[in-house]
PDB file of C-alpha atoms in Angstrom:
ATOM      1  CA  SER A 689       0.060   0.075   0.032  1.00 84.00           C
ATOM      2  CA  ASN A 690       1.074   3.521  -0.749  1.00 93.00           C
ATOM      3  CA  TRP A 691      -0.524   4.708   2.654  1.00 95.00           C
ATOM      4  CA  THR A 692       2.148   6.203   4.964  1.00 93.00           C
ATOM      5  CA  SER A 693       2.444   8.639   7.936  1.00 92.00           C
ATOM      6  CA  GLY A 694       2.527  12.491   7.605  1.00 88.00           C
ATOM      7  CA  GLN A 695       1.641  15.455   9.702  1.00 89.00           C
ATOM      8  CA  PHE A 696      -2.080  16.224   9.164  1.00 89.00           C
ATOM      9  CA  ALA A 697      -2.729  18.606   6.183  1.00 86.00           C
ATOM     10  CA  ASN A 698       1.044  18.875   5.647  1.00 81.00           C
ATOM     11  CA  VAL A 699       1.551  20.987   8.616  1.00 79.00           C
ATOM     12  CA  SER A 700       5.244  20.717   9.981  1.00 71.00           C
ATOM     13  CA  GLY A 701       5.759  18.613  12.970  1.00 71.00           C
ATOM     14  CA  ALA A 702       5.483  14.973  14.119  1.00 71.00           C
ATOM     15  CA  SER A 703       4.090  12.529  11.501  1.00 80.00           C
ATOM     16  CA  ASN A 704       0.894  11.425  13.426  1.00 86.00           C
ATOM     17  CA  SER A 705      -1.637  11.006  10.683  1.00 94.00           C
ATOM     18  CA  ALA A 706      -2.284   8.736   7.778  1.00 96.00           C
ATOM     19  CA  ARG A 707      -1.317  10.219   4.375  1.00 94.00           C
ATOM     20  CA  LEU A 708      -1.694   9.014   0.770  1.00 94.00           C
ATOM     21  CA  ASN A 709      -0.445  10.842  -2.370  1.00 92.00           C
ATOM     22  CA  LEU A 710      -3.625  10.392  -4.763  1.00 92.00           C
ATOM     23  CA  TYR A 711      -1.928  10.525  -8.070  1.00 91.00           C
ATOM     24  CA  GLY A 712      -0.844   8.369 -10.902  1.00 90.00           C
ATOM     25  CA  THR A 713      -2.276   5.417 -12.842  1.00 92.00           C
ATOM     26  CA  THR A 714      -1.883   2.610 -10.223  1.00 92.00           C
ATOM     27  CA  ARG A 715      -3.499   3.909  -6.947  1.00 91.00           C
ATOM     28  CA  ASN A 716      -5.788   1.452  -5.405  1.00 94.00           C
ATOM     29  CA  ASP A 717      -4.731   1.485  -1.856  1.00 96.00           C
ATOM     30  CA  TRP A 718      -6.473   0.290   1.443  1.00 97.00           C
ATOM     31  CA  LEU A 719      -6.243   1.457   5.044  1.00 97.00           C
ATOM     32  CA  ILE A 720      -8.056  -0.893   7.243  1.00 97.00           C
ATOM     33  CA  SER A 721      -9.037  -0.518  10.736  1.00 98.00           C
ATOM     34  CA  PRO A 722      -8.603  -3.267  13.524  1.00 97.00           C
ATOM     35  CA  SER A 723     -11.813  -5.285  14.361  1.00 98.00           C
ATOM     36  CA  ILE A 724     -14.426  -3.359  16.243  1.00 97.00           C
ATOM     37  CA  ASP A 725     -17.549  -4.721  17.993  1.00 97.00           C
ATOM     38  CA  LEU A 726     -20.680  -2.700  17.611  1.00 97.00           C
ATOM     39  CA  GLY A 727     -22.587  -5.099  19.810  1.00 95.00           C
ATOM     40  CA  THR A 728     -26.353  -5.970  19.241  1.00 95.00           C
ATOM     41  CA  GLY A 729     -27.112  -2.570  17.756  1.00 91.00           C
ATOM     42  CA  SER A 730     -29.013  -1.482  20.960  1.00 91.00           C
ATOM     43  CA  LEU A 731     -26.347   1.206  21.806  1.00 92.00           C
ATOM     44  CA  PRO A 732     -25.787   4.140  19.479  1.00 94.00           C
ATOM     45  CA  TYR A 733     -22.345   4.258  17.800  1.00 96.00           C
ATOM     46  CA  GLN A 734     -20.776   6.598  15.336  1.00 95.00           C
ATOM     47  CA  VAL A 735     -17.548   6.375  13.348  1.00 97.00           C
ATOM     48  CA  GLU A 736     -15.790   9.737  13.053  1.00 95.00           C
ATOM     49  CA  PHE A 737     -12.542  11.042  11.786  1.00 95.00           C
ATOM     50  CA  ASP A 738     -10.669  14.250  10.617  1.00 93.00           C
ATOM     51  CA  ILE A 739      -9.932  14.342   6.842  1.00 93.00           C
ATOM     52  CA  ALA A 740      -8.031  16.809   4.846  1.00 91.00           C
ATOM     53  CA  PHE A 741      -7.187  17.270   1.049  1.00 89.00           C
ATOM     54  CA  THR A 742      -4.386  19.465  -0.004  1.00 89.00           C
ATOM     55  CA  ASP A 743      -2.292  20.253  -3.034  1.00 85.00           C
ATOM     56  CA  TRP A 744       0.746  17.894  -3.256  1.00 85.00           C
ATOM     57  CA  ILE A 745       3.090  18.915  -0.286  1.00 77.00           C
ATOM     58  CA  ASN A 746       1.552  22.346  -0.289  1.00 76.00           C
ATOM     59  CA  PRO A 747      -0.550  22.885   3.032  1.00 70.00           C
ATOM     60  CA  SER A 748      -1.558  26.356   2.186  1.00 69.00           C
ATOM     61  CA  ALA A 749      -3.356  25.596  -0.983  1.00 64.00           C
ATOM     62  CA  SER A 750      -6.524  23.462  -1.435  1.00 64.00           C
ATOM     63  CA  ALA A 751      -6.365  20.799  -3.856  1.00 61.00           C
ATOM     64  CA  ALA A 752      -7.332  21.531  -7.470  1.00 64.00           C
ATOM     65  CA  GLY A 753     -10.273  18.975  -6.961  1.00 71.00           C
ATOM     66  CA  LEU A 754     -10.509  15.196  -7.454  1.00 80.00           C
ATOM     67  CA  GLY A 755      -9.790  14.212 -11.071  1.00 81.00           C
ATOM     68  CA  PRO A 756     -12.634  12.248 -13.021  1.00 86.00           C
ATOM     69  CA  ASP A 757     -10.662   8.960 -12.245  1.00 87.00           C
ATOM     70  CA  ASP A 758     -10.145   9.728  -8.588  1.00 89.00           C
ATOM     71  CA  LYS A 759     -12.283   8.540  -5.755  1.00 92.00           C
ATOM     72  CA  VAL A 760     -12.026   8.027  -1.822  1.00 94.00           C
ATOM     73  CA  VAL A 761     -14.476   5.985   0.041  1.00 96.00           C
ATOM     74  CA  LEU A 762     -14.996   4.980   3.610  1.00 98.00           C
ATOM     75  CA  VAL A 763     -16.476   1.421   3.502  1.00 98.00           C
ATOM     76  CA  ILE A 764     -17.531  -0.866   6.134  1.00 98.00           C
ATOM     77  CA  SER A 765     -17.129  -4.862   6.304  1.00 98.00           C
ATOM     78  CA  THR A 766     -19.880  -6.517   8.037  1.00 97.00           C
ATOM     79  CA  ASP A 767     -18.198  -9.768   8.523  1.00 97.00           C
ATOM     80  CA  ASN A 768     -14.984  -8.433  10.163  1.00 98.00           C
ATOM     81  CA  GLY A 769     -12.942  -7.974   6.795  1.00 97.00           C
ATOM     82  CA  THR A 770     -13.639 -11.257   5.097  1.00 97.00           C
ATOM     83  CA  THR A 771     -15.371  -9.577   2.366  1.00 97.00           C
ATOM     84  CA  TRP A 772     -15.766  -5.976   1.212  1.00 97.00           C
ATOM     85  CA  SER A 773     -18.652  -4.698  -1.043  1.00 96.00           C
ATOM     86  CA  ASP A 774     -19.465  -1.199  -2.527  1.00 93.00           C
ATOM     87  CA  THR A 775     -23.157  -1.816  -1.124  1.00 95.00           C
ATOM     88  CA  ASN A 776     -21.544  -0.895   2.151  1.00 96.00           C
ATOM     89  CA  ILE A 777     -19.865   2.365   1.240  1.00 97.00           C
ATOM     90  CA  LEU A 778     -20.663   4.938   4.063  1.00 97.00           C
ATOM     91  CA  MET A 779     -19.127   7.987   2.416  1.00 95.00           C
ATOM     92  CA  ILE A 780     -17.612   8.811  -0.811  1.00 94.00           C
ATOM     93  CA  TRP A 781     -15.485  11.766  -2.297  1.00 92.00           C
ATOM     94  CA  ASP A 782     -15.095  11.938  -6.155  1.00 89.00           C
ATOM     95  CA  SER A 783     -15.308  14.456  -8.928  1.00 82.00           C
ATOM     96  CA  SER A 784     -18.973  14.712  -8.535  1.00 83.00           C
ATOM     97  CA  ASN A 785     -18.755  16.462  -5.154  1.00 78.00           C
ATOM     98  CA  MET A 786     -16.611  18.873  -3.177  1.00 74.00           C
ATOM     99  CA  ALA A 787     -13.173  17.613  -1.873  1.00 77.00           C
ATOM    100  CA  PRO A 788     -12.452  18.016   1.721  1.00 79.00           C
ATOM    101  CA  SER A 789     -11.132  21.106   3.084  1.00 81.00           C
ATOM    102  CA  HIS A 790      -7.177  21.613   2.797  1.00 82.00           C
ATOM    103  CA  THR A 791      -7.186  22.634   6.457  1.00 81.00           C
ATOM    104  CA  GLY A 792      -9.141  19.671   7.649  1.00 84.00           C
ATOM    105  CA  GLN A 793     -12.706  18.891   8.716  1.00 85.00           C
ATOM    106  CA  PHE A 794     -14.332  16.613  10.961  1.00 88.00           C
ATOM    107  CA  VAL A 795     -16.622  13.863   9.784  1.00 90.00           C
ATOM    108  CA  SER A 796     -19.064  11.494  11.490  1.00 90.00           C
ATOM    109  CA  PHE A 797     -21.619   8.757  10.492  1.00 92.00           C
ATOM    110  CA  ASN A 798     -24.145   7.290  12.814  1.00 93.00           C
ATOM    111  CA  LEU A 799     -23.768   3.413  12.488  1.00 95.00           C
ATOM    112  CA  THR A 800     -26.682   2.416  14.710  1.00 93.00           C
ATOM    113  CA  THR A 801     -29.309   4.331  12.677  1.00 92.00           C
ATOM    114  CA  ALA A 802     -27.844   2.621   9.544  1.00 94.00           C
ATOM    115  CA  GLY A 803     -28.499  -0.708  11.070  1.00 95.00           C
ATOM    116  CA  TYR A 804     -24.912  -1.956  11.623  1.00 96.00           C
ATOM    117  CA  SER A 805     -24.051  -4.178  14.405  1.00 96.00           C
ATOM    118  CA  GLY A 806     -21.659  -7.028  15.485  1.00 97.00           C
ATOM    119  CA  LEU A 807     -18.044  -7.373  14.635  1.00 97.00           C
ATOM    120  CA  VAL A 808     -16.897  -5.065  11.747  1.00 98.00           C
ATOM    121  CA  ARG A 809     -13.796  -3.408  10.149  1.00 98.00           C
ATOM    122  CA  PHE A 810     -13.615  -0.131   8.250  1.00 98.00           C
ATOM    123  CA  ALA A 811     -11.468   0.798   5.357  1.00 98.00           C
ATOM    124  CA  PHE A 812     -10.429   3.989   3.470  1.00 98.00           C
ATOM    125  CA  TYR A 813      -9.983   3.005  -0.080  1.00 97.00           C
ATOM    126  CA  ALA A 814      -8.464   5.470  -2.711  1.00 95.00           C
ATOM    127  CA  GLU A 815      -8.253   5.140  -6.433  1.00 94.00           C
ATOM    128  CA  SER A 816      -6.490   6.936  -9.166  1.00 91.00           C
ATOM    129  CA  THR A 817      -5.972   5.590 -12.731  1.00 90.00           C
ATOM    130  CA  ILE A 818      -4.735   8.679 -14.536  1.00 91.00           C
ATOM    131  CA  SER A 819      -1.938  11.033 -13.841  1.00 89.00           C
ATOM    132  CA  ASN A 820      -3.889  14.226 -13.629  1.00 90.00           C
ATOM    133  CA  GLU A 821      -4.571  15.966 -10.221  1.00 84.00           C
ATOM    134  CA  ASP A 822      -1.632  15.584  -7.849  1.00 87.00           C
ATOM    135  CA  ASN A 823      -3.088  15.715  -4.424  1.00 89.00           C
ATOM    136  CA  ASP A 824      -2.482  14.576  -0.710  1.00 91.00           C
ATOM    137  CA  LEU A 825      -5.190  12.835   1.424  1.00 93.00           C
ATOM    138  CA  PHE A 826      -5.015  12.954   5.285  1.00 94.00           C
ATOM    139  CA  ILE A 827      -6.949  10.871   7.819  1.00 96.00           C
ATOM    140  CA  ASP A 828      -6.539  11.439  11.552  1.00 94.00           C
ATOM    141  CA  ASN A 829      -8.172  11.021  14.944  1.00 93.00           C
ATOM    142  CA  PHE A 830     -10.212   7.947  13.677  1.00 96.00           C
ATOM    143  CA  ALA A 831     -12.498   6.596  16.336  1.00 96.00           C
ATOM    144  CA  VAL A 832     -15.740   4.713  16.871  1.00 97.00           C
ATOM    145  CA  ARG A 833     -17.566   6.059  19.883  1.00 93.00           C
ATOM    146  CA  PHE A 834     -20.916   6.444  21.352  1.00 93.00           C
ATOM    147  CA  VAL A 835     -23.147   9.075  19.657  1.00 91.00           C
ATOM    148  CA  PRO A 836     -22.610  12.004  21.840  1.00 89.00           C
ATOM    149  CA  THR A 837     -25.720  13.393  23.491  1.00 88.00           C
ATOM    150  CA  CYS A 838     -24.287  16.908  23.038  1.00 89.00           C
ATOM    151  CA  PRO A 839     -22.737  17.204  19.419  1.00 86.00           C
ATOM    152  CA  ARG A 840     -19.790  19.283  18.625  1.00 84.00           C
ATOM    153  CA  PRO A 841     -19.837  22.379  16.392  1.00 84.00           C
ATOM    154  CA  LEU A 842     -18.432  21.690  12.936  1.00 79.00           C
ATOM    155  CA  ASN A 843     -16.371  23.658  10.423  1.00 78.00           C
ATOM    156  CA  PHE A 844     -14.854  25.935  13.002  1.00 85.00           C
ATOM    157  CA  ARG A 845     -12.895  28.618  11.133  1.00 84.00           C
ATOM    158  CA  THR A 846     -11.618  32.106  10.814  1.00 86.00           C
ATOM    159  CA  THR A 847     -13.535  34.511   8.483  1.00 88.00           C
ATOM    160  CA  SER A 848     -10.857  37.504   8.890  1.00 91.00           C
ATOM    161  CA  ILE A 849      -7.526  38.096  10.737  1.00 91.00           C
ATOM    162  CA  TYR A 850      -6.116  41.335  11.635  1.00 94.00           C
ATOM    163  CA  SER A 851      -2.822  42.610  13.517  1.00 93.00           C
ATOM    164  CA  ASP A 852      -4.338  42.075  16.936  1.00 96.00           C
ATOM    165  CA  SER A 853      -7.877  40.501  16.326  1.00 96.00           C
ATOM    166  CA  VAL A 854      -9.698  37.754  14.734  1.00 95.00           C
ATOM    167  CA  ASN A 855     -13.319  36.817  13.720  1.00 95.00           C
ATOM    168  CA  LEU A 856     -14.262  33.110  14.264  1.00 94.00           C
ATOM    169  CA  THR A 857     -17.374  31.261  13.128  1.00 90.00           C
ATOM    170  CA  TRP A 858     -18.613  27.769  12.956  1.00 89.00           C
ATOM    171  CA  ASP A 859     -21.710  25.640  11.869  1.00 83.00           C
ATOM    172  CA  THR A 860     -23.999  25.235  14.845  1.00 78.00           C
ATOM    173  CA  ALA A 861     -24.639  21.725  16.210  1.00 65.00           C
ATOM    174  CA  SER A 862     -28.090  20.229  16.340  1.00 65.00           C
ATOM    175  CA  SER A 863     -28.526  21.337  19.958  1.00 63.00           C
ATOM    176  CA  ASP A 864     -28.100  25.063  18.841  1.00 67.00           C
ATOM    177  CA  GLY A 865     -25.793  26.047  21.582  1.00 73.00           C
ATOM    178  CA  PRO A 866     -24.832  28.024  23.507  1.00 91.00           C
ATOM    179  CA  TYR A 867     -21.150  27.572  22.832  1.00 93.00           C
ATOM    180  CA  ARG A 868     -17.942  28.346  24.863  1.00 94.00           C
ATOM    181  CA  LEU A 869     -14.514  29.251  23.439  1.00 95.00           C
ATOM    182  CA  GLN A 870     -11.128  29.175  25.122  1.00 97.00           C
ATOM    183  CA  TYR A 871      -7.642  30.299  23.628  1.00 96.00           C
ATOM    184  CA  GLY A 872      -4.202  30.565  24.567  1.00 95.00           C
ATOM    185  CA  THR A 873      -0.634  30.222  23.258  1.00 91.00           C
ATOM    186  CA  PRO A 874       0.307  26.788  21.680  1.00 87.00           C
ATOM    187  CA  GLY A 875       0.493  23.974  24.089  1.00 87.00           C
ATOM    188  CA  PHE A 876      -1.671  25.750  26.850  1.00 92.00           C
ATOM    189  CA  THR A 877      -3.666  23.448  29.287  1.00 93.00           C
ATOM    190  CA  LEU A 878      -7.392  23.516  28.702  1.00 92.00           C
ATOM    191  CA  GLY A 879      -8.855  25.378  31.645  1.00 92.00           C
ATOM    192  CA  SER A 880      -6.021  27.638  31.923  1.00 95.00           C
ATOM    193  CA  GLY A 881      -6.660  29.646  28.724  1.00 95.00           C
ATOM    194  CA  THR A 882      -8.795  32.755  28.085  1.00 96.00           C
ATOM    195  CA  THR A 883     -12.563  31.812  28.037  1.00 96.00           C
ATOM    196  CA  ILE A 884     -15.483  33.407  26.296  1.00 95.00           C
ATOM    197  CA  GLY A 885     -18.789  31.932  26.982  1.00 89.00           C
ATOM    198  CA  SER A 886     -22.535  32.239  25.875  1.00 89.00           C
ATOM    199  CA  LEU A 887     -21.766  32.387  22.132  1.00 91.00           C
ATOM    200  CA  ASN A 888     -24.098  31.719  19.364  1.00 87.00           C
ATOM    201  CA  ASP A 889     -22.401  31.242  15.977  1.00 86.00           C
ATOM    202  CA  SER A 890     -19.532  33.658  15.827  1.00 90.00           C
ATOM    203  CA  THR A 891     -17.251  35.806  17.959  1.00 93.00           C
ATOM    204  CA  PHE A 892     -14.666  38.410  17.544  1.00 94.00           C
ATOM    205  CA  ILE A 893     -11.579  38.317  19.800  1.00 95.00           C
ATOM    206  CA  ASN A 894      -9.442  41.519  20.051  1.00 94.00           C
ATOM    207  CA  GLY A 895      -6.477  42.555  22.190  1.00 95.00           C
ATOM    208  CA  LEU A 896      -4.174  39.940  20.836  1.00 96.00           C
ATOM    209  CA  THR A 897      -0.389  40.206  20.533  1.00 95.00           C
ATOM    210  CA  PRO A 898       0.495  40.922  16.864  1.00 95.00           C
ATOM    211  CA  ASN A 899       2.616  38.188  15.203  1.00 92.00           C
ATOM    212  CA  THR A 900       1.887  35.665  17.755  1.00 92.00           C
ATOM    213  CA  THR A 901       0.329  32.114  17.221  1.00 90.00           C
ATOM    214  CA  TYR A 902      -2.727  31.189  19.192  1.00 92.00           C
ATOM    215  CA  GLU A 903      -4.726  27.811  19.636  1.00 92.00           C
ATOM    216  CA  VAL A 904      -8.433  28.194  19.912  1.00 94.00           C
ATOM    217  CA  TYR A 905     -10.871  25.551  21.107  1.00 94.00           C
ATOM    218  CA  LEU A 906     -14.695  25.490  20.960  1.00 94.00           C
ATOM    219  CA  ARG A 907     -17.357  23.336  22.562  1.00 93.00           C
ATOM    220  CA  THR A 908     -21.189  23.099  22.765  1.00 92.00           C
ATOM    221  CA  ILE A 909     -22.816  23.648  26.213  1.00 92.00           C
ATOM    222  CA  CYS A 910     -26.295  21.509  25.978  1.00 90.00           C
ATOM    223  CA  SER A 911     -27.114  21.599  29.674  1.00 87.00           C
ATOM    224  CA  ALA A 912     -25.518  21.462  33.032  1.00 86.00           C
ATOM    225  CA  GLY A 913     -22.875  18.511  33.037  1.00 87.00           C
ATOM    226  CA  ASP A 914     -23.528  17.742  29.370  1.00 90.00           C
ATOM    227  CA  THR A 915     -20.942  19.375  26.795  1.00 91.00           C
ATOM    228  CA  SER A 916     -19.359  18.343  23.636  1.00 89.00           C
ATOM    229  CA  PHE A 917     -15.670  17.486  23.142  1.00 85.00           C
ATOM    230  CA  TRP A 918     -13.502  20.543  22.578  1.00 90.00           C
TER     231      TRP A 918
END
């Protein structure tokens, strides 16, 4: 397989995500999970991960798009990897739909409502048969977990950046908030940063130090004691 390791979305640092260069005439590569037991189907599970799609070794540029020959799918094997079928494709990215963001995006799929149970395996399958678009694909933070009672906000992003301030926005979760934000210098411990609470779907932070890197985290507050992941 041509799957290897790399820093998510080609950002400099440790090689802690799965990476595949989707290019050429002979790409038909599999990245397969360990066995995962979904039980009887009585408990709600979801599969989730972060995905990014960039121009080849260029983290600042979005991919030109998937070529007409390219596709990436997430597929589930219902017999623990003995067989694989396109009837069990959970998600697909190809030239007919938009490629994932070059900065990365969180994706989830509810397995229980789709009727899956028992011992399963998951696979990311990527294919290219023509040497046209040259892109890098990244998968990180893959997990199967209980469907959260408090869903996280999605597509957390900056809309404008100035010398000492930034505007942030996100797609609201099904709970519709409110949301809480926390920021600090890289590597700060959650709980020790500057917190802004009772947000709706955007916020403006000012008073920042120019030419300084910040990490920003966001979570949904559904009720007392019920919050989403940061």
